[in-house]
mmCIF file of C-alpha atoms and ligand atoms in Angstrom:
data_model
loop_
_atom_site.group_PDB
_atom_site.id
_atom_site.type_symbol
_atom_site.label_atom_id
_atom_site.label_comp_id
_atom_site.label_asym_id
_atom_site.label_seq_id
_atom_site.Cartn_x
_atom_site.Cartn_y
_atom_site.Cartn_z
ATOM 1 C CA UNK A 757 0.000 0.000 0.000
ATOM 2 C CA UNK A 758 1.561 3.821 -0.731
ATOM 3 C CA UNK A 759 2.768 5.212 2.199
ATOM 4 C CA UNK A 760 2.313 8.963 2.863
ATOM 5 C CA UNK A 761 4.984 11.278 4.563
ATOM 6 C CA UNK A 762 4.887 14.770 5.336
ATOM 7 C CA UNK A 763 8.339 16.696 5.583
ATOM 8 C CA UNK A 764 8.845 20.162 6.738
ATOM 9 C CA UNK A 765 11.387 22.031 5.040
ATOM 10 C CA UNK A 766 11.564 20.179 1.276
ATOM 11 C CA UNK A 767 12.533 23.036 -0.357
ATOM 12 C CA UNK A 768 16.408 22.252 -0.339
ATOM 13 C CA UNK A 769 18.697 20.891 2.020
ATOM 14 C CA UNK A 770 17.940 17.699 3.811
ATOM 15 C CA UNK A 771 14.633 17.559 3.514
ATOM 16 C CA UNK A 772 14.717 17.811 -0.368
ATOM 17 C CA UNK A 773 17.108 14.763 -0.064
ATOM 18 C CA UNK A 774 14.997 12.434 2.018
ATOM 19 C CA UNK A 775 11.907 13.957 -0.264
ATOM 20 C CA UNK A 776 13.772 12.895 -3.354
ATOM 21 C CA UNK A 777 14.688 9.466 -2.131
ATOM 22 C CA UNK A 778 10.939 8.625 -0.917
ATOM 23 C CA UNK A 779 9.863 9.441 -3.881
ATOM 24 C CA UNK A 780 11.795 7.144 -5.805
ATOM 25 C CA UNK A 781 10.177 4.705 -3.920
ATOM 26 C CA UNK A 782 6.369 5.683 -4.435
ATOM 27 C CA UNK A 783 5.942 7.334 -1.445
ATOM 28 C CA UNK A 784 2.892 10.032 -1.806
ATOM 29 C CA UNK A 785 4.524 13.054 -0.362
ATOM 30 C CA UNK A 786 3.140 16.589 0.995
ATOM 31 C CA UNK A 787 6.159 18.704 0.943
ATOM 32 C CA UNK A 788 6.016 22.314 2.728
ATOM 33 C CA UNK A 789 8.580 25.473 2.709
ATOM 34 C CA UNK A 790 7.882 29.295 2.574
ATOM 35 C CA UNK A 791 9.255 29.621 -0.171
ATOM 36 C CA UNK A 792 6.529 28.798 -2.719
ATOM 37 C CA UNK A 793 9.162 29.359 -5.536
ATOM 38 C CA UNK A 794 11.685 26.978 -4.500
ATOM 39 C CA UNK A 795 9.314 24.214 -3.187
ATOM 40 C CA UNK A 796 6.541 24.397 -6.340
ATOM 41 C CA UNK A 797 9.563 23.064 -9.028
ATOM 42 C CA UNK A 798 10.526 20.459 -6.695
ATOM 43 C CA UNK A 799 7.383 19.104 -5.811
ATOM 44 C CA UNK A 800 6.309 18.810 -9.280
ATOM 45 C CA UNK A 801 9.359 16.662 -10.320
ATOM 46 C CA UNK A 802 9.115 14.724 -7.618
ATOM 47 C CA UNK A 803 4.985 14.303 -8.197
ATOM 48 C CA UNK A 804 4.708 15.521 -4.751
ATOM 49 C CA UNK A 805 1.868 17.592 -3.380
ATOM 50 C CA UNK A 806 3.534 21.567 -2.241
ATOM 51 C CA UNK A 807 2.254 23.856 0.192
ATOM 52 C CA UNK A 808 3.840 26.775 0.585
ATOM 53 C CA UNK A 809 4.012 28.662 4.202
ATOM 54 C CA UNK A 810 5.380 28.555 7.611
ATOM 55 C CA UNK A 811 5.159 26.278 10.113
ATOM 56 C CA UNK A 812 4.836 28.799 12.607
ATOM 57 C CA UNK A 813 1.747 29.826 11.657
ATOM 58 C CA UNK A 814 -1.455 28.090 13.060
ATOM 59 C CA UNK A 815 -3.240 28.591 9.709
ATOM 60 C CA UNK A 816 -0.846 27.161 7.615
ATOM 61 C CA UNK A 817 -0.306 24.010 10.081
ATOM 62 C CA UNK A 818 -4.354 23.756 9.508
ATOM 63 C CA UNK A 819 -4.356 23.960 5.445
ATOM 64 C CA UNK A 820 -1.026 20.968 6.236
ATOM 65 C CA UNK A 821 -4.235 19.019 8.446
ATOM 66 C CA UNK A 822 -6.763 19.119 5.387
ATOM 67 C CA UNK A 823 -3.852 17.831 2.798
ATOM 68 C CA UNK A 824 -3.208 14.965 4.592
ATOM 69 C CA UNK A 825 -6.668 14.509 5.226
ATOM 70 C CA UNK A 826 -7.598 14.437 1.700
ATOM 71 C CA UNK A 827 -4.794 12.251 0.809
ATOM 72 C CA UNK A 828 -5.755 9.845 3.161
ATOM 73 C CA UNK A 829 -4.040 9.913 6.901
ATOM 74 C CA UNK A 830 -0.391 10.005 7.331
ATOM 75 C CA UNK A 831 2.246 7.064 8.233
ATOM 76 C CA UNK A 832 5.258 9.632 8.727
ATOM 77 C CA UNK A 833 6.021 12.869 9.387
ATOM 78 C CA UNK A 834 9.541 14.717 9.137
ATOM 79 C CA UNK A 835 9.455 17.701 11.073
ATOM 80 C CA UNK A 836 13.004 18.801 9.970
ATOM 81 C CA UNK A 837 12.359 23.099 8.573
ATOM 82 C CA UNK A 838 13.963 24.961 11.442
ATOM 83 C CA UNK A 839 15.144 28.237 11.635
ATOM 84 C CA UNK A 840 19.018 29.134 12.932
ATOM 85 C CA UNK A 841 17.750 32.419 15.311
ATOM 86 C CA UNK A 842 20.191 35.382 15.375
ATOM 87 C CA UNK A 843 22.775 35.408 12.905
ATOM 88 C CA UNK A 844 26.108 36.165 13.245
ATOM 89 C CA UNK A 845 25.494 34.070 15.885
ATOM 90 C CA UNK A 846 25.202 35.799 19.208
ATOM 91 C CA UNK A 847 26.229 34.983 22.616
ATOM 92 C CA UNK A 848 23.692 34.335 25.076
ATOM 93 C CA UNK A 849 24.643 37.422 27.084
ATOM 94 C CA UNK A 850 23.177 39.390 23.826
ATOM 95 C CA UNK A 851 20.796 37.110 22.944
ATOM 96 C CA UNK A 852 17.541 38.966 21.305
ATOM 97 C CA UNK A 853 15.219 37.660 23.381
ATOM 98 C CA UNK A 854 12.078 38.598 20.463
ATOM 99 C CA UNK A 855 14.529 36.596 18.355
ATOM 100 C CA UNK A 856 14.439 33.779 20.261
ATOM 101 C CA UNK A 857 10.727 33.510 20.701
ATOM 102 C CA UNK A 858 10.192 33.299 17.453
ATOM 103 C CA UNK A 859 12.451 30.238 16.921
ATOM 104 C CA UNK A 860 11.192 28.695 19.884
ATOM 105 C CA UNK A 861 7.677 28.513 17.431
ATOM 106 C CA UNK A 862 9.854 27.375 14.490
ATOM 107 C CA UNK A 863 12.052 24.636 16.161
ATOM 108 C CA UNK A 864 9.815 23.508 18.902
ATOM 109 C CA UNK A 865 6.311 24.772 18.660
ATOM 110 C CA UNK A 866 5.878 23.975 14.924
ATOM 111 C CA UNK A 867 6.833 20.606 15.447
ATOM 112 C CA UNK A 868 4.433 19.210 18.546
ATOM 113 C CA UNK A 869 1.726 21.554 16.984
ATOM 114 C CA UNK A 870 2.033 19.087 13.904
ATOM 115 C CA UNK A 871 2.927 15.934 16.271
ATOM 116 C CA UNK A 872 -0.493 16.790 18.296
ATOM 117 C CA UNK A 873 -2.336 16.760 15.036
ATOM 118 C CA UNK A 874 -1.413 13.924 13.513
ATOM 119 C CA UNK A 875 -0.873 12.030 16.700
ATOM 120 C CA UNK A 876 -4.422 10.067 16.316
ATOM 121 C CA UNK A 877 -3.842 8.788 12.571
ATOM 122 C CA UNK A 878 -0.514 7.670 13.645
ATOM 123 C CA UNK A 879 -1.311 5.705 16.277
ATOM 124 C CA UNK A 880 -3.927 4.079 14.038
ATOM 125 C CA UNK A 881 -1.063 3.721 11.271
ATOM 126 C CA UNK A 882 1.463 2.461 13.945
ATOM 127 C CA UNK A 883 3.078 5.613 11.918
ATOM 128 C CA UNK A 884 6.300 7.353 12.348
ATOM 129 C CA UNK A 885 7.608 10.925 13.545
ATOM 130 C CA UNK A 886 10.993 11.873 12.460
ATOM 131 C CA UNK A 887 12.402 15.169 14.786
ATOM 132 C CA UNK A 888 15.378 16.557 13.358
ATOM 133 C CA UNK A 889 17.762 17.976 16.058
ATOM 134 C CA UNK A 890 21.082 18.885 15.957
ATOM 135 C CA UNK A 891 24.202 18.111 18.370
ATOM 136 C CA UNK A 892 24.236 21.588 19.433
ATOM 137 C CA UNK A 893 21.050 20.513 21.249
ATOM 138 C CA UNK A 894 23.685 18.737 23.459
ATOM 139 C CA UNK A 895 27.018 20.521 23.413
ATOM 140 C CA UNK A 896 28.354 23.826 24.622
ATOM 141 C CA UNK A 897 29.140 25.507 21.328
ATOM 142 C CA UNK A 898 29.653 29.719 22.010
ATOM 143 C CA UNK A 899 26.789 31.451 20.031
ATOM 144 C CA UNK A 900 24.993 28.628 19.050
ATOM 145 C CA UNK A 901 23.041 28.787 22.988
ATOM 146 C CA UNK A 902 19.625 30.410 21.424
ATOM 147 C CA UNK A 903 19.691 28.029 18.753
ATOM 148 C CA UNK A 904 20.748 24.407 20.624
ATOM 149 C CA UNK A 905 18.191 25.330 23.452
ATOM 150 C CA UNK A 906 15.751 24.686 20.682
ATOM 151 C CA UNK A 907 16.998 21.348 19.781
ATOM 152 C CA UNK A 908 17.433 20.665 23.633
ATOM 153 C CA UNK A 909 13.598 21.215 23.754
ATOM 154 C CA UNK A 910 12.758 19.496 20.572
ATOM 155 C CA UNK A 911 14.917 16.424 22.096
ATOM 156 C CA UNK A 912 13.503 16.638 25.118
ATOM 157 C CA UNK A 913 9.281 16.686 23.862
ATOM 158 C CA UNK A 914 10.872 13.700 21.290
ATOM 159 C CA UNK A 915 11.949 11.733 24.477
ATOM 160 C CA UNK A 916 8.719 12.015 26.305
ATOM 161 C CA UNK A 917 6.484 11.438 23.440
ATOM 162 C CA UNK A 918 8.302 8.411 22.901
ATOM 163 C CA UNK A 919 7.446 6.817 26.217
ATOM 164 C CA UNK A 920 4.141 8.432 25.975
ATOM 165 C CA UNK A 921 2.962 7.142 22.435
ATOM 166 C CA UNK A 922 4.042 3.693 22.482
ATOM 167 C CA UNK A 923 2.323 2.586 19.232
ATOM 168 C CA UNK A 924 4.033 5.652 17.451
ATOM 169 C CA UNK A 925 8.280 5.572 16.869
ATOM 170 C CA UNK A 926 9.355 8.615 17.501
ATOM 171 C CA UNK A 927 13.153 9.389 16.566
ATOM 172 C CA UNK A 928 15.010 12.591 17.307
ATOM 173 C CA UNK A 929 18.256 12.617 14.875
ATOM 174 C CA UNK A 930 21.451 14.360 14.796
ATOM 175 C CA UNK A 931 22.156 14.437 11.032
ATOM 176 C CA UNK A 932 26.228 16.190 12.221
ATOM 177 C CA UNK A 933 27.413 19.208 9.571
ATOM 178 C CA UNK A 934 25.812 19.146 6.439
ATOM 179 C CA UNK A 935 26.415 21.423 3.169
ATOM 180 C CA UNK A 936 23.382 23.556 3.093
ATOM 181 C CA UNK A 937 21.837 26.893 3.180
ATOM 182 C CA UNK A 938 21.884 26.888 7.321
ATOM 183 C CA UNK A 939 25.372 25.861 7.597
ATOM 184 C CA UNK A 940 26.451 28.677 5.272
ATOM 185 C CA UNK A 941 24.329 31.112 6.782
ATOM 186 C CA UNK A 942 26.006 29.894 10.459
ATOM 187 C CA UNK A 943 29.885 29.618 9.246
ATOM 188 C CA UNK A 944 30.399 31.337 5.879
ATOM 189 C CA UNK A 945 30.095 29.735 2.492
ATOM 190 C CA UNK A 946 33.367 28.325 2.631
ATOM 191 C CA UNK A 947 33.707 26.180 5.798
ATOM 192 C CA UNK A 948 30.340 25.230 5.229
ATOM 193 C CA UNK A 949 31.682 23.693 1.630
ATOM 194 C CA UNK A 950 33.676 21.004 3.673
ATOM 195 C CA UNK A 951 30.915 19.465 5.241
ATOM 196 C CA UNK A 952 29.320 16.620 3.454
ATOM 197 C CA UNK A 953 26.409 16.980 1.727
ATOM 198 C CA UNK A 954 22.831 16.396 3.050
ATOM 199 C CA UNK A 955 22.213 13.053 0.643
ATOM 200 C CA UNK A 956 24.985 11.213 2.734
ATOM 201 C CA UNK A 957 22.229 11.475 6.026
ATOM 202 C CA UNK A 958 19.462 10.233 4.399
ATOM 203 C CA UNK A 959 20.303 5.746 4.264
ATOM 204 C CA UNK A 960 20.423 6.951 8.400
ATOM 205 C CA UNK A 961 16.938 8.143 8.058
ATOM 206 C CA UNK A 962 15.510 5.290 5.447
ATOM 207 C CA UNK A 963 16.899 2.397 7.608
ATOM 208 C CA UNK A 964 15.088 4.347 10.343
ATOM 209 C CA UNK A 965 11.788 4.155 8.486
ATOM 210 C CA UNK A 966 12.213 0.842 7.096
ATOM 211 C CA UNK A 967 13.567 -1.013 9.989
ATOM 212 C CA UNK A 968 11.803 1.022 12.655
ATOM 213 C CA UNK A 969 14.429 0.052 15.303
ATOM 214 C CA UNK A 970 12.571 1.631 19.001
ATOM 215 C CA UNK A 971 11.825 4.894 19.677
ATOM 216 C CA UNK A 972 15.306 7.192 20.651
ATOM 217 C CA UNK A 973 17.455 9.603 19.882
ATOM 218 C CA UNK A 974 20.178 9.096 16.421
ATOM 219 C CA UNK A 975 23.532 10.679 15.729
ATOM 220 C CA UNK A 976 24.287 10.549 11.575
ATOM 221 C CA UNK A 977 26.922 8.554 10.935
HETATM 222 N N1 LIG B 1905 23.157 21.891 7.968
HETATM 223 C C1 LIG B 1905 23.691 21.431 9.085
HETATM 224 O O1 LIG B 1905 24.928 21.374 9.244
HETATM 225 C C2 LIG B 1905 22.795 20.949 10.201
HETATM 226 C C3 LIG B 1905 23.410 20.413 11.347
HETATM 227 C C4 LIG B 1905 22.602 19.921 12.377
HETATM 228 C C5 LIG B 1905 21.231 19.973 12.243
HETATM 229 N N2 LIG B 1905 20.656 20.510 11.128
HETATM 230 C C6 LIG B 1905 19.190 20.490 11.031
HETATM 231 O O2 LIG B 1905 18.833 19.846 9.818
HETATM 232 C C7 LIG B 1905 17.541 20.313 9.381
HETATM 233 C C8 LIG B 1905 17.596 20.690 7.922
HETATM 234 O O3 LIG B 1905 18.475 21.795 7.785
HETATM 235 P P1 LIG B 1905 19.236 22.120 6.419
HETATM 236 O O4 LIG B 1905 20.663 22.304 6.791
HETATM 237 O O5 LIG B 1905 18.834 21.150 5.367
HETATM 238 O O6 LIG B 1905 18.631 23.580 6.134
HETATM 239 P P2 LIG B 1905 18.334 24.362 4.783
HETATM 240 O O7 LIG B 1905 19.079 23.815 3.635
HETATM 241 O O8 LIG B 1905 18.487 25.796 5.137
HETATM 242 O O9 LIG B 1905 16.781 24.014 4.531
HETATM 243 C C9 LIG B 1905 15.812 24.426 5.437
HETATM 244 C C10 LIG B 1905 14.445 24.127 4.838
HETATM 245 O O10 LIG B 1905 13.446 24.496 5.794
HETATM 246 C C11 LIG B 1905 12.564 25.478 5.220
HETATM 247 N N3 LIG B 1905 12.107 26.315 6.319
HETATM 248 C C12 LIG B 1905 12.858 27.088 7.142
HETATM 249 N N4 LIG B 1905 12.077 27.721 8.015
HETATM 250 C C13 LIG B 1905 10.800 27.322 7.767
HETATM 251 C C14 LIG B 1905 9.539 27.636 8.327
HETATM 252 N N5 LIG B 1905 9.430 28.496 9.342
HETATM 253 N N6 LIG B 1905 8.423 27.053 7.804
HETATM 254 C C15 LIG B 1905 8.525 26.180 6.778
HETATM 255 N N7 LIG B 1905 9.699 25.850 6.206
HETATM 256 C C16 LIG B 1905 10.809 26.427 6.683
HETATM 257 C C17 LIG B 1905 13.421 26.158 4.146
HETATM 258 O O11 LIG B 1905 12.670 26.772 3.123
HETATM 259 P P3 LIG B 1905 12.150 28.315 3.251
HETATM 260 O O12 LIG B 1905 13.327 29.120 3.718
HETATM 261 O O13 LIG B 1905 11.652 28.663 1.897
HETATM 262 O O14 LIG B 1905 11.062 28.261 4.266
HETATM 263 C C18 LIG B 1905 14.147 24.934 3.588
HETATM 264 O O15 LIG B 1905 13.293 24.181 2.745
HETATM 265 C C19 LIG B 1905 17.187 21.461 10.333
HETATM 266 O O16 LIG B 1905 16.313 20.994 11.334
HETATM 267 C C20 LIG B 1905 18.519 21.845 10.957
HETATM 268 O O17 LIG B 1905 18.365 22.451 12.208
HETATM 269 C C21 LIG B 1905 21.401 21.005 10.112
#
């Protein structure tokens, strides 16, 4: 039977890459960016349903609701857009605190907003959620404090849910440095070039989904 997966932040980037390979294997997919310019192309060569907007936004995360709804119910969903907060990156002393809000509804929010809506389907599904974190959620990197405290949250609502929902896997994933848009944005274009690109994460993610080991947290590789 098609599966159906819904990944945040398809535009580009790792969640283009896992997009791409579902695809290839007859997944249905509902792909969502803000950019409607980026995401639109890609969907249609992947024959993947787009809908532009943020995941911030309540009204969006409802239109998300009705598209899975009319394409059935859900079996996974990737909450993996995320924004990077203040950039350059600050330290915490400086830290704009409006700034930080705002991520808090991009990294965290966003993602159990989604997780609470689809939480019934997947439990009928025995479906799969897919957080993607970050190791600064974990280490003590200078400047990157507004930004891993997201991820630490993100982790943290990942590692409760996954006691909580036992007929759902939940995995929270470090993917490690990866050559995209947010890495460049966070260390310059040109340390950001050494990193391997976001392809090399996603066998980590499909041996997730097709093996579905238990619910926990990943580190890519
Ligand atoms: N790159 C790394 O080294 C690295 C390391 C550790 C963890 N991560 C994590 O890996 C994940 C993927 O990051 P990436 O490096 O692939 O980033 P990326 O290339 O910058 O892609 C981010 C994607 O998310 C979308 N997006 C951002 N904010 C959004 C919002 N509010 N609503 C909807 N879509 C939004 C972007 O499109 P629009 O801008 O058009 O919305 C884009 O499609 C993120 O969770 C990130 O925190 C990345």
């Amino acid at each position: 039977m098609t599966k159906t997966a819904l990944i945040t932040g398809a535009s580009r980037g790792l969640g283009l890459a896992l997009a791409r390979s579902l695809a290839s294997d007859g997944w249905r997919l509902i792909l969502t960016a803000r950019g409607a310019d980026a995401l639109e192309p890609v969907a249609d060569r992947l024959g993947a349903v787009a809908l532009a907007g943020d995941v911030a936004d309540p009204a969006h995360r409802d239109r998300l609701v009705r598209a899975v709804r009319d394409h059935g119910g859900l079996d996974l969903l990737v909450n993996n857009a995320s924004g990077l907060g203040a950039v350059p990156l600050p330290p915490l002393a400086g830290y704009p605190l409006d700034t930080l809000e705002d991520l808090f509804r991009t990294n965290v929010l966003a993602p159990l907003a989604l997780v609470q809506a689809f939480l019934p389907g997947l439990r009928e599904r025995r479906g799969a959620v897919v957080n993607i974190s970050s190791d600064a959620a974990v280490e003590a990197y200078e400047g990157w404090g507004g930004y891993g405290s997201t991820k630490a949250a993100l982790e943290q609502l990942s590692n409760v849910l996954a006691v909580e929902e036992p007929r759902v896997a939940v995995w929270w994933v470090d993917p490690g440095e990866m050559h995209t848009a947010m890495l460049a944005d966070a260390v310059g274009a040109e340390d950001a070039a050494a990193a391997p690109g976001p392809e090399t994460v996603v066998p980590t993610l499909r041996r997730l989904i097709e093996e579905r080991p238990a619910s926990g947290r990943v580190s890519h590789p």
